Coordinates of C-alpha atoms in Angstrom, one line a residue:
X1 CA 0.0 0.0 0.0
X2 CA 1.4 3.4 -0.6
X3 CA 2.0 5.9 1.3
X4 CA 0.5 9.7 1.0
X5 CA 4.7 10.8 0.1
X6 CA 4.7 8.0 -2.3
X7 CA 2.2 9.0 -4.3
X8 CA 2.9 12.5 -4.1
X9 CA 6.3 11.2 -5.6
X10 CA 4.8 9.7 -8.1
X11 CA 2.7 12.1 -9.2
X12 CA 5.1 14.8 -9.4
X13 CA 7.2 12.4 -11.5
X14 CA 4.1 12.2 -13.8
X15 CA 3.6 15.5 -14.5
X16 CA 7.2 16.4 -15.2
X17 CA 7.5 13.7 -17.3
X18 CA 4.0 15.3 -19.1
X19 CA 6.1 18.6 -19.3
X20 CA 8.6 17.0 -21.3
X21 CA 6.6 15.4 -23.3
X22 CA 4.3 18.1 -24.1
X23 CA 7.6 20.1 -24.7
X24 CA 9.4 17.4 -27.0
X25 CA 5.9 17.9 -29.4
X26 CA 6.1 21.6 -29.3
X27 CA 10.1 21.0 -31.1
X28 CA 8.4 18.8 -33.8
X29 CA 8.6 21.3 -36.9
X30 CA 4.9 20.5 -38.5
X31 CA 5.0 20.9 -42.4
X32 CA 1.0 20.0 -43.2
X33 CA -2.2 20.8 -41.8
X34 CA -2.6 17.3 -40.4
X35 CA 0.4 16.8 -38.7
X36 CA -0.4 20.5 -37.1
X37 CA -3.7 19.2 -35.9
X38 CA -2.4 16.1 -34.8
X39 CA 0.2 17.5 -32.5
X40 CA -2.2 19.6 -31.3
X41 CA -5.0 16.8 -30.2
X42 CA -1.7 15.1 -28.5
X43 CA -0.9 17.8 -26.7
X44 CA -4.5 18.2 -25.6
X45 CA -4.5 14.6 -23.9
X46 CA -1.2 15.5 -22.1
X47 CA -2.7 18.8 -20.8
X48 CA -5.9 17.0 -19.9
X49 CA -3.9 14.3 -17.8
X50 CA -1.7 16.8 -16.5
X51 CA -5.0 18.7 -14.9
X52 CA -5.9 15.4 -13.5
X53 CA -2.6 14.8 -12.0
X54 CA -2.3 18.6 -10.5
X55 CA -6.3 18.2 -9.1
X56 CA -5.0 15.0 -6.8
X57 CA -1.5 16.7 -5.9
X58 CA -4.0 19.8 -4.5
X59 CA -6.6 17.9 -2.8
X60 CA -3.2 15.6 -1.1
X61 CA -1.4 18.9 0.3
X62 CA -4.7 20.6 1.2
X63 CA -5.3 17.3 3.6
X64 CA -8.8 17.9 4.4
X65 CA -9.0 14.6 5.8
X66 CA -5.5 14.7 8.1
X67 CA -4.2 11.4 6.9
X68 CA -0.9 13.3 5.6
X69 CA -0.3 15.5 8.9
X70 CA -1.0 11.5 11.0
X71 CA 1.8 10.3 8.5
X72 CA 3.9 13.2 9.3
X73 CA 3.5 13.1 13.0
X74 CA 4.2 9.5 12.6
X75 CA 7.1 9.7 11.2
X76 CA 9.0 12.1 13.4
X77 CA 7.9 10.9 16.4
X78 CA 8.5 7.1 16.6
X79 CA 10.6 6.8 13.1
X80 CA 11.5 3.0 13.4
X81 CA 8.2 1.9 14.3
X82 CA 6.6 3.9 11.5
X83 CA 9.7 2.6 8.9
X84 CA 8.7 -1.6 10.2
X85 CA 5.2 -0.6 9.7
X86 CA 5.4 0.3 6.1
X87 CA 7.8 -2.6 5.4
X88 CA 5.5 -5.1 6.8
X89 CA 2.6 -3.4 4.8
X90 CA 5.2 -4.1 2.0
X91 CA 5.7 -7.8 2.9
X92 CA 2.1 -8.9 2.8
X93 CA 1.2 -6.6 -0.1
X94 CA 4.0 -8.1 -2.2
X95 CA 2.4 -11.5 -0.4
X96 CA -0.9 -10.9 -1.7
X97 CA 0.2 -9.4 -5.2
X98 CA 3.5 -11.4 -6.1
X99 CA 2.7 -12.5 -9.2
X100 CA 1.8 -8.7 -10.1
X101 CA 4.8 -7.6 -12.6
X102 CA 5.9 -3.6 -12.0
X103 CA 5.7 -1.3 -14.7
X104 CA 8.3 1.8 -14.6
X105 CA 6.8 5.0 -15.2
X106 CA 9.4 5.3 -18.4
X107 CA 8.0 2.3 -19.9
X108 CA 4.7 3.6 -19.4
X109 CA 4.9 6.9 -20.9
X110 CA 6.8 5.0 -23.9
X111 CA 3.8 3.1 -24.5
X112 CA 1.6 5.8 -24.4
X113 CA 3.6 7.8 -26.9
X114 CA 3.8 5.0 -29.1
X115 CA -0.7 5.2 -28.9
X116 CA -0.4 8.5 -29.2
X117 CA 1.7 8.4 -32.9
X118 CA -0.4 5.5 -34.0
X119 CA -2.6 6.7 -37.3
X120 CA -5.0 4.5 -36.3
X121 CA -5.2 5.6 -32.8
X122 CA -5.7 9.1 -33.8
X123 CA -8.0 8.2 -36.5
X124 CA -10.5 7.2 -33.9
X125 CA -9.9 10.3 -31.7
X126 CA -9.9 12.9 -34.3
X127 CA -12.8 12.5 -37.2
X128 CA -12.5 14.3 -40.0
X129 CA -14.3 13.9 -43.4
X130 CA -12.4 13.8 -46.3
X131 CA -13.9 17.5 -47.0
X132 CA -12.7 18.9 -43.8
X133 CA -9.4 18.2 -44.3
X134 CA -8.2 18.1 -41.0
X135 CA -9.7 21.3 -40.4
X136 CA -8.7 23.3 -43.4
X137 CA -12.0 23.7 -44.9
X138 CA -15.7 23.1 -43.5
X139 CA -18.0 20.4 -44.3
X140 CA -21.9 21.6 -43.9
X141 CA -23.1 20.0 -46.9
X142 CA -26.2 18.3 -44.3
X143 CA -26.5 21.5 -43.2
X144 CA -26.8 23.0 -46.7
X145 CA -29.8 20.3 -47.7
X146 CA -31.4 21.1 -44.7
X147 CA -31.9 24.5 -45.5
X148 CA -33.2 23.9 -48.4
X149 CA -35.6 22.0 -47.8
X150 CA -37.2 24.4 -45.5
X151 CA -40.6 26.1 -46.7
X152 CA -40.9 29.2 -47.8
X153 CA -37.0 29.4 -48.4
X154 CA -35.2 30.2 -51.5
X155 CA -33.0 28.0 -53.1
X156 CA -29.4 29.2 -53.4
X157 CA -26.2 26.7 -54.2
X158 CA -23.5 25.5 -51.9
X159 CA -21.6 28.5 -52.7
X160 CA -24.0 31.0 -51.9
X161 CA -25.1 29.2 -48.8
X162 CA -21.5 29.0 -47.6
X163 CA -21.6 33.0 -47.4
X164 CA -24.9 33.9 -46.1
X165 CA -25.7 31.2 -43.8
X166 CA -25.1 33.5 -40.9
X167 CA -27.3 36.1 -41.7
X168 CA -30.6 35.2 -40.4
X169 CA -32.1 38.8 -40.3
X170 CA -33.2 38.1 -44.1
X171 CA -35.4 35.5 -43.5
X172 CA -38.7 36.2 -42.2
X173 CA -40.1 35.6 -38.9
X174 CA -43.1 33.7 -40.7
X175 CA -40.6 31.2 -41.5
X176 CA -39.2 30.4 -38.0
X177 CA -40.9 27.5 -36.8
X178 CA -39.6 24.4 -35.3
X179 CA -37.9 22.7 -38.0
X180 CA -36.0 25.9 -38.5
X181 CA -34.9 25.7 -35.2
X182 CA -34.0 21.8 -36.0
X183 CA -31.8 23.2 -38.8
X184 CA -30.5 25.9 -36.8
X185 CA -29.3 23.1 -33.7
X186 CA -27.8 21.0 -36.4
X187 CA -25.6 23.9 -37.7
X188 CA -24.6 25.0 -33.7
X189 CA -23.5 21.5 -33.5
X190 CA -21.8 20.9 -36.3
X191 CA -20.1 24.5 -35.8
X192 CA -19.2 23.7 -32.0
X193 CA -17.7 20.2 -32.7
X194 CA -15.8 21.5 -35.8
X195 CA -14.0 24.4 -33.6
X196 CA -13.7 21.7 -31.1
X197 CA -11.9 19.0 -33.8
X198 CA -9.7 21.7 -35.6
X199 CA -8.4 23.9 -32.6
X200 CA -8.3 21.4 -29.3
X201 CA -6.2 24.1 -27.8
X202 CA -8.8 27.0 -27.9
X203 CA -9.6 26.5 -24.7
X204 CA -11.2 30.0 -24.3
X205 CA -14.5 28.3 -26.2
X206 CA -16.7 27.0 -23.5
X207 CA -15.8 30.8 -22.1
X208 CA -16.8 32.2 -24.9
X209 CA -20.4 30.5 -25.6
X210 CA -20.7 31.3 -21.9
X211 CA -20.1 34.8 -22.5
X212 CA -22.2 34.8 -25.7
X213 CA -25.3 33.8 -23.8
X214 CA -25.0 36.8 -20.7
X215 CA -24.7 38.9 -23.7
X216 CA -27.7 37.5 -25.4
X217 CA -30.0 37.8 -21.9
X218 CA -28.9 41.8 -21.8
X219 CA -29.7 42.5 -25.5
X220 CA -33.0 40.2 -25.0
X221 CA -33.9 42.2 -22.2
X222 CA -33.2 45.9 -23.7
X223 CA -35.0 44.5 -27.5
X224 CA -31.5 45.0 -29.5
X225 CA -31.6 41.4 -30.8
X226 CA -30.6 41.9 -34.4
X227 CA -33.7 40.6 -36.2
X228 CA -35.9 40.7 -33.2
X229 CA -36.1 44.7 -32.1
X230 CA -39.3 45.3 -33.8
X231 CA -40.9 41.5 -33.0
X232 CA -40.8 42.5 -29.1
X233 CA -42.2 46.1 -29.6
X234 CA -45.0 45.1 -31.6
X235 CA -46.1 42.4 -29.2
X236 CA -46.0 44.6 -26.6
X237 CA -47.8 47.0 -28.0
X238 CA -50.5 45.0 -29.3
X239 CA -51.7 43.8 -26.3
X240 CA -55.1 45.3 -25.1
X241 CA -56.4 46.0 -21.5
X242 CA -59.6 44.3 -21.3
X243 CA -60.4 45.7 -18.0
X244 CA -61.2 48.9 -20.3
X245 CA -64.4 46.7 -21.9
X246 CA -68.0 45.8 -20.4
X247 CA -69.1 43.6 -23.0
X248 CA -67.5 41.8 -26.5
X249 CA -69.9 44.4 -28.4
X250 CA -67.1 46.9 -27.9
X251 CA -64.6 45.6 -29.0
X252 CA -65.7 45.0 -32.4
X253 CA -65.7 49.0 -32.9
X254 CA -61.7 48.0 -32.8
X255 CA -61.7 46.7 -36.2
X256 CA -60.4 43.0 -37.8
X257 CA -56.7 43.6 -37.7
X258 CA -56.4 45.5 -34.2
X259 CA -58.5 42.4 -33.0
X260 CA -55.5 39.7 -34.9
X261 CA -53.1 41.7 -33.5
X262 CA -54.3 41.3 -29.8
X263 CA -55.4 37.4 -30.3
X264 CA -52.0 37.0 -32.0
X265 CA -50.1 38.7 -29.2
X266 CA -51.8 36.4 -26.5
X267 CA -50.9 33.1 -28.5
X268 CA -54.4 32.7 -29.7
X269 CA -56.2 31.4 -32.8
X270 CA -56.5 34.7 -34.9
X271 CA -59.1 34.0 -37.4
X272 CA -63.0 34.1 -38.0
X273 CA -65.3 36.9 -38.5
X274 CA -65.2 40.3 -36.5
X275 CA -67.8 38.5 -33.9
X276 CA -66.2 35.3 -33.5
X277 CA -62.7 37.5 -32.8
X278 CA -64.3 40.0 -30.6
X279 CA -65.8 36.6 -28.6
X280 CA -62.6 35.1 -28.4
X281 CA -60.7 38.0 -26.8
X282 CA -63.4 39.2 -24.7
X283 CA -63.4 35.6 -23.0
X284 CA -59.9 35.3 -22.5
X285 CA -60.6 38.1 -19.6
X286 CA -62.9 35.7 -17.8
X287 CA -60.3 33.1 -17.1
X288 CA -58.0 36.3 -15.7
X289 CA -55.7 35.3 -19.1
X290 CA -53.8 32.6 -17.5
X291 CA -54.2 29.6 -20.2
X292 CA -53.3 32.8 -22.5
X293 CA -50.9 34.0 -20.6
X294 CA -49.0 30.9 -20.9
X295 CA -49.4 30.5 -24.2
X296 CA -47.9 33.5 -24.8
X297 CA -45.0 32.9 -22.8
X298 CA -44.6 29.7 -24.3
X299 CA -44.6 31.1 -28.0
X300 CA -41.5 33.9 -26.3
X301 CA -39.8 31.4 -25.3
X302 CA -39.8 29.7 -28.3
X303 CA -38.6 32.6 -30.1
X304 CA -36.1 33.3 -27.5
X305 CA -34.4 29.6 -27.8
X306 CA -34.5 30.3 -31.7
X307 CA -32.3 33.7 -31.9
X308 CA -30.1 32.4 -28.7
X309 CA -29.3 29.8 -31.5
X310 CA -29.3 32.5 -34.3
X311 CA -26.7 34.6 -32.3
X312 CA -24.5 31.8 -31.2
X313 CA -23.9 30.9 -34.3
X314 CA -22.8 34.4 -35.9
X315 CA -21.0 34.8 -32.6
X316 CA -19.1 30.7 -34.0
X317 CA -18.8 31.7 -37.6
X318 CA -16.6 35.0 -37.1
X319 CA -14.2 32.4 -35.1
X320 CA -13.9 30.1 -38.8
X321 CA -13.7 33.0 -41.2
X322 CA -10.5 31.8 -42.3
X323 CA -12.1 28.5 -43.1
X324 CA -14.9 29.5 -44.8
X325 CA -13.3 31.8 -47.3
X326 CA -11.0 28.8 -47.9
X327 CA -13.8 26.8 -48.2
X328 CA -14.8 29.0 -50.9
X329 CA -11.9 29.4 -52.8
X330 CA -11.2 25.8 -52.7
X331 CA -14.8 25.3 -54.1
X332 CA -14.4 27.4 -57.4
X333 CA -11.1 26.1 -57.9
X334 CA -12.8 22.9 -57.9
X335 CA -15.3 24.0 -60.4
X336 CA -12.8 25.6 -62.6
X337 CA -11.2 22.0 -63.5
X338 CA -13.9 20.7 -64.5
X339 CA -14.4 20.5 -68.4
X340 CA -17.2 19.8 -70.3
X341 CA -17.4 16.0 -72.4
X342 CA -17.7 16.1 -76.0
X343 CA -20.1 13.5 -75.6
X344 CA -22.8 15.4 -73.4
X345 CA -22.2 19.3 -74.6
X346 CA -26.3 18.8 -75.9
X347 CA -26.5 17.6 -72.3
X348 CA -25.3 20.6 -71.1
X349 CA -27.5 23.0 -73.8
X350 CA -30.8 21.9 -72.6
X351 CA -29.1 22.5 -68.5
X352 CA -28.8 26.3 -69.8
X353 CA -32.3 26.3 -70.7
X354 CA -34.5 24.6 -67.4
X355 CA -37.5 25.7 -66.7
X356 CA -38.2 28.4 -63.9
X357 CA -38.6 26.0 -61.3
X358 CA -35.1 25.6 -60.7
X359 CA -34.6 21.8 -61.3
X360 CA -31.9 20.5 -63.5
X361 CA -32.3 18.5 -66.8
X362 CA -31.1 15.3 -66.0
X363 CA -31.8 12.6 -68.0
X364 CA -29.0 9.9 -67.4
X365 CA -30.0 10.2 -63.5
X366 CA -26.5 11.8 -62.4
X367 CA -25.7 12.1 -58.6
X368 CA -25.6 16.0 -57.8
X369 CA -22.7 18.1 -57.6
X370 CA -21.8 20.8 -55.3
X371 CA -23.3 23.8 -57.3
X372 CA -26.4 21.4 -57.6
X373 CA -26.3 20.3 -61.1
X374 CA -25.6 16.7 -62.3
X375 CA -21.7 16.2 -62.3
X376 CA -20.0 15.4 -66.0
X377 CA -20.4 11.7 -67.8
X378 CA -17.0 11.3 -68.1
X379 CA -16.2 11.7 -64.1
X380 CA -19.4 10.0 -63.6
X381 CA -17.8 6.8 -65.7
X382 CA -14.3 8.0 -64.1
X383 CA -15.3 6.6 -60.7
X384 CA -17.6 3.7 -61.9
X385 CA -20.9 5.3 -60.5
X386 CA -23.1 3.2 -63.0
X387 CA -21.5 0.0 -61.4
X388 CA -23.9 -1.4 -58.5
X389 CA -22.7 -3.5 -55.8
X390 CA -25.7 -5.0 -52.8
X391 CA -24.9 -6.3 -49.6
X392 CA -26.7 -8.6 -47.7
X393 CA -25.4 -8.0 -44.7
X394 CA -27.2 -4.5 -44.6
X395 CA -30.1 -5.1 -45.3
X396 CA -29.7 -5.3 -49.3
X397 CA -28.2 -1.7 -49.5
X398 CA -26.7 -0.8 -53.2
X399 CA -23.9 1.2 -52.9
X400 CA -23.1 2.7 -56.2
X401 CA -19.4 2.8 -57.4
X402 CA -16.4 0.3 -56.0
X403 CA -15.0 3.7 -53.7
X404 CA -18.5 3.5 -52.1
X405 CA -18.5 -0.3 -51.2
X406 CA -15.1 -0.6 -50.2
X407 CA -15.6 2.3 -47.7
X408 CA -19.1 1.1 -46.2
X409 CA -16.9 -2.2 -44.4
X410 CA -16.0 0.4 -42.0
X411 CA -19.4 2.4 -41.8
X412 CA -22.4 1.9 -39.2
X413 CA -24.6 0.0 -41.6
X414 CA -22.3 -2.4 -42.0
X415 CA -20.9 -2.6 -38.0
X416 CA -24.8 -2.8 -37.1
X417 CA -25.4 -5.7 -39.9
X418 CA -22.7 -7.7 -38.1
X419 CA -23.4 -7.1 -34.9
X420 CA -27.1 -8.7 -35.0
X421 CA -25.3 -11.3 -36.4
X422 CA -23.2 -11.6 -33.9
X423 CA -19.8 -11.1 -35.6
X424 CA -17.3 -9.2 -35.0
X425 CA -16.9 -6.8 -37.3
X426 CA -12.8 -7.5 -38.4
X427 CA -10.4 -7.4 -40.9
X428 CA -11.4 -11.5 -41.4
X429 CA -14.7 -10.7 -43.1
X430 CA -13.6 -8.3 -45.4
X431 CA -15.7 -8.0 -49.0
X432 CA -18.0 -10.5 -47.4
X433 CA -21.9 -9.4 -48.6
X434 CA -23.8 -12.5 -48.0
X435 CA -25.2 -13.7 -44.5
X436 CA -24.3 -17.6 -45.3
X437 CA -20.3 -16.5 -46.1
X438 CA -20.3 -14.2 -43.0
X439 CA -22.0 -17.4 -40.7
X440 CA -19.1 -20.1 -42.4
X441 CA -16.3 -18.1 -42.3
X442 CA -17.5 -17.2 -38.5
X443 CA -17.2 -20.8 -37.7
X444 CA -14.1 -21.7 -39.6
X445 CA -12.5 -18.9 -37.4
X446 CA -13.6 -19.8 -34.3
X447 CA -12.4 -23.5 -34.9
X448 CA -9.2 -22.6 -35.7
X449 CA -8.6 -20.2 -32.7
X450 CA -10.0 -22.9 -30.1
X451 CA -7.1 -25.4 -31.8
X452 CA -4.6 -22.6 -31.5
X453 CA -5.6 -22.3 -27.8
X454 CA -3.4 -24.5 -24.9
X455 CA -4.5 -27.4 -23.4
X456 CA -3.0 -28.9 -20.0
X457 CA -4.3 -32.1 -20.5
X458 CA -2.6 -32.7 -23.7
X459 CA 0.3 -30.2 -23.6
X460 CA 1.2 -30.0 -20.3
X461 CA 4.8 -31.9 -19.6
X462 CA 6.4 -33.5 -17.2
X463 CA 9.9 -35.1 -16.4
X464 CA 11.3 -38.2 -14.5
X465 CA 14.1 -38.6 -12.0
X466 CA 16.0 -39.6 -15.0
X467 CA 15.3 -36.5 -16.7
X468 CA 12.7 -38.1 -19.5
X469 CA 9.9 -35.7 -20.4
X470 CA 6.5 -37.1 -20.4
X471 CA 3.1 -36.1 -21.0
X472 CA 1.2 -35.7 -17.6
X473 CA -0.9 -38.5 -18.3
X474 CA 1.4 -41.0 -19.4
X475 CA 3.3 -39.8 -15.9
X476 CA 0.6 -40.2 -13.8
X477 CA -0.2 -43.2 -15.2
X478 CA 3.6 -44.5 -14.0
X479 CA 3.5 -42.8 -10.9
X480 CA 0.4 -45.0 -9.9
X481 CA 2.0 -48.0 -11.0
X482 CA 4.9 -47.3 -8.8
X483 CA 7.6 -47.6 -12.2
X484 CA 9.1 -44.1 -11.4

């Protein structure tokens, strides 16, 4: 058992050996964006364990619980007896644990930098698509098709979308409902994880959503909400005193529109004739306007939640400038290579001249670009789109093009597929699509690991006074018989 000094020992020894190695990673030159955000995630996990280290070497000298002044005490008082009492705690640990083999905190660290360098390692840690980059350029392509798919928005292209999908002041209120606010929680995620994936040592983020949201409650509370100043006034002053009233008659002299204002302002159904409306709001007074009330408070809320979201995402977006405009640039470079096949200029013709709704002539059934328009035939045919491959495994899914079926292996339909089948989903059942072939070569496996596996019975050996080695059950067999 160790001792509170011991392990304050050892714990000092961890965190300067953390130093050093968050100091020999810092002498690394870095040449690529990878290897830059690589370090960086390594250096993270160092930091992150050095915290943890510092935490327990605080709460061990604060001694809230007076174990280490006892030890102290202990120790200066009756030395010898305190020395024997630790070395017999030594003596029937080591007892106890003998078998136990001591790793050196070298060794340890060794293997843990050896983890750390492993591609594969890091591959798990750190996901990036094969947009992203590493961090160089952002990926919100799911973003982008949610957006437009929402109602009453117009269509734009990727490139578009890439600069204006901060500014919500544009789109109208109207709009706003709760699948806008689903799109608008994808895109904080999506923002918040990125920042998170690309820069692990901006620790300042957490502080800065933090500090984003006191801001938002003081602008919320003055009405100086970009895109929301005139919602709250009008609201406000839509309201109407129905104390002032005696009877629904009178409110009718109001007029249809001052009547859906009010009813709109208290959360209530706004239509009808001028009767039905004056009905409506007249009886919301007998109930003292609580059911309204919360209504109200409920649609406010809503509306709050939704530019909290709006806000903390063009508070995000100014931290990844740089990536965006990268984003961009790498885009129309993209689009600049791209050449037009002999074959399909006709193609391309009739494209030029779609009709106004906006959707592309596409008549061979070509997957979608980034611009939104069917890619060429000659890239199409480049990667071998029109080749379909189905697995069994998941559930009869066609994945178009070999790139596509070689990469689903390592993908979640796949993993799910073998795990109701209860198989591991290794490097063993590679390019395996059927159920039958999966089951076989399952078995096959598992036979040949349970021969590869030791048995005492058969294996184990023995040897003779004479120094002959025998299996243990021809030498028990002689040992009965008295012949040894």
């Amino acid at each position: 058992m160790e001792t509170i000094f011991e392990i304050q020992r050892r714990l000092h020894e961890e965190c300067d050996r953390l130093v050093m190695a968050m100091s020999e990673e810092l002498m690394i030159p870095k040449k690529t964006t990878k290897e830059k955000v690589l370090a960086d995630h390594r250096i993270k996990i160092y930091l992150e364990r050095y915290q943890t280290c510092s935490k327990s070497l605080l709460e061990l000298y604060q001694d809230k619980d007076g174990e280490r002044k006892q030890e102290i005490t202990n120790m200066s008082v009756n030395e010898f007896k305190e020395f024997y009492s630790q070395f017999n705690g030594l003596i029937e640990f080591h007892s106890n644990h003998g078998n136990n083999v001591a790793v050196p905190a070298s060794i340890e660290f060794d293997k843990l930098k050896d983890q750390l360098n492993d591609p594969a390692y890091l591959a798990e840690v750190v996901k990036f698509s094969d947009v992203e980059n590493y961090g160089q350029y952002l990926d919100l392509h799911e973003c982008y098709d949610n957006f437009v798919n929402l109602k009453g928005i117009d269509k734009i292209d990727y490139i578009t979308y890439l600069s204006e999908f901060n500014k919500f002041v544009d789109i109208p209120r109207k709009q706003k409902n709760l699948k806008y606010k689903g799109y608008l929680q994808l895109l904080h995620d999506y923002l918040h994880s990125f920042i998170t994936r690309s820069r692990p040592l901006f620790f300042e983020l957490e502080h800065t959503v933090k500090r984003n949201e006191l801001q938002f409650e003081d602008m919320w509370k003055n009405g100086i909400v970009p895109g929301w100043e005139k919602v709250r006034e009008v609201d406000d002053d839509a309201l109407l005193n129905l104390n002032e009233f005696g009877k629904w008659e009178d409110l009718t002299y109001l007029g249809l529109d001052r009547l859906k204002a009010a009813l709109q302002a208290l959360g209530m159904k706004c239509g009808g004739t001028l009767e039905e409306r004056a009905q409506r709001l007249f009886a919301s007074k007998d109930d003292k306007n609580q059911e309204n009330e919360r209504k109200r408070m409920m649609n406010l809320n809503k509306e709050k939640d939704i530019a909290q979201l709006e806000y903390q995402i063009v508070k995000m977006s100014e931290l990844v400038d740089d990536q965006i405009y990268e984003t961009k640039i790498n885009l129309q470079r993209k689009q600049a290579r791209y050449t037009l096949d002999e074959s399909d200029e006709d193609s391309m013709d009739e494209v030029e001249s779609d009709d106004d709704d906006g959707i592309p002539y596409n008549p061979k059934n070509l997957p979608l670009g980034y611009d939104g328009k069917p890619i060429p035939y000659w890239l199409y045919k480049l990667h071998q789109l029109h080749f379909t491959y189905e697995c069994e495994i998941c559930g009869n899914y066609k994945y178009n093009g070999p790139k596509a079926f070689q990469n689903h292996f390592s993908e979640w339909r796949h993993a799910h597929g073998m795990r109701c089948l209860g198989i591991p989903n290794t490097a063993h059942f590679a390019n395996i699509t059927k159920i039958e072939d999966a089951l076989v070569l399952w078995d096959k496996v598992k036979e040949q690991t349970f021969s590869k596996m030791w048995v005492p019975a058969n294996e184990e050996e023995f040897e003779d006074s004479r120094g002959n080695i025998l299996s243990k059950k021809v030498f028990l067999d002689l040992q009965k018989q008295g012949l040894l």
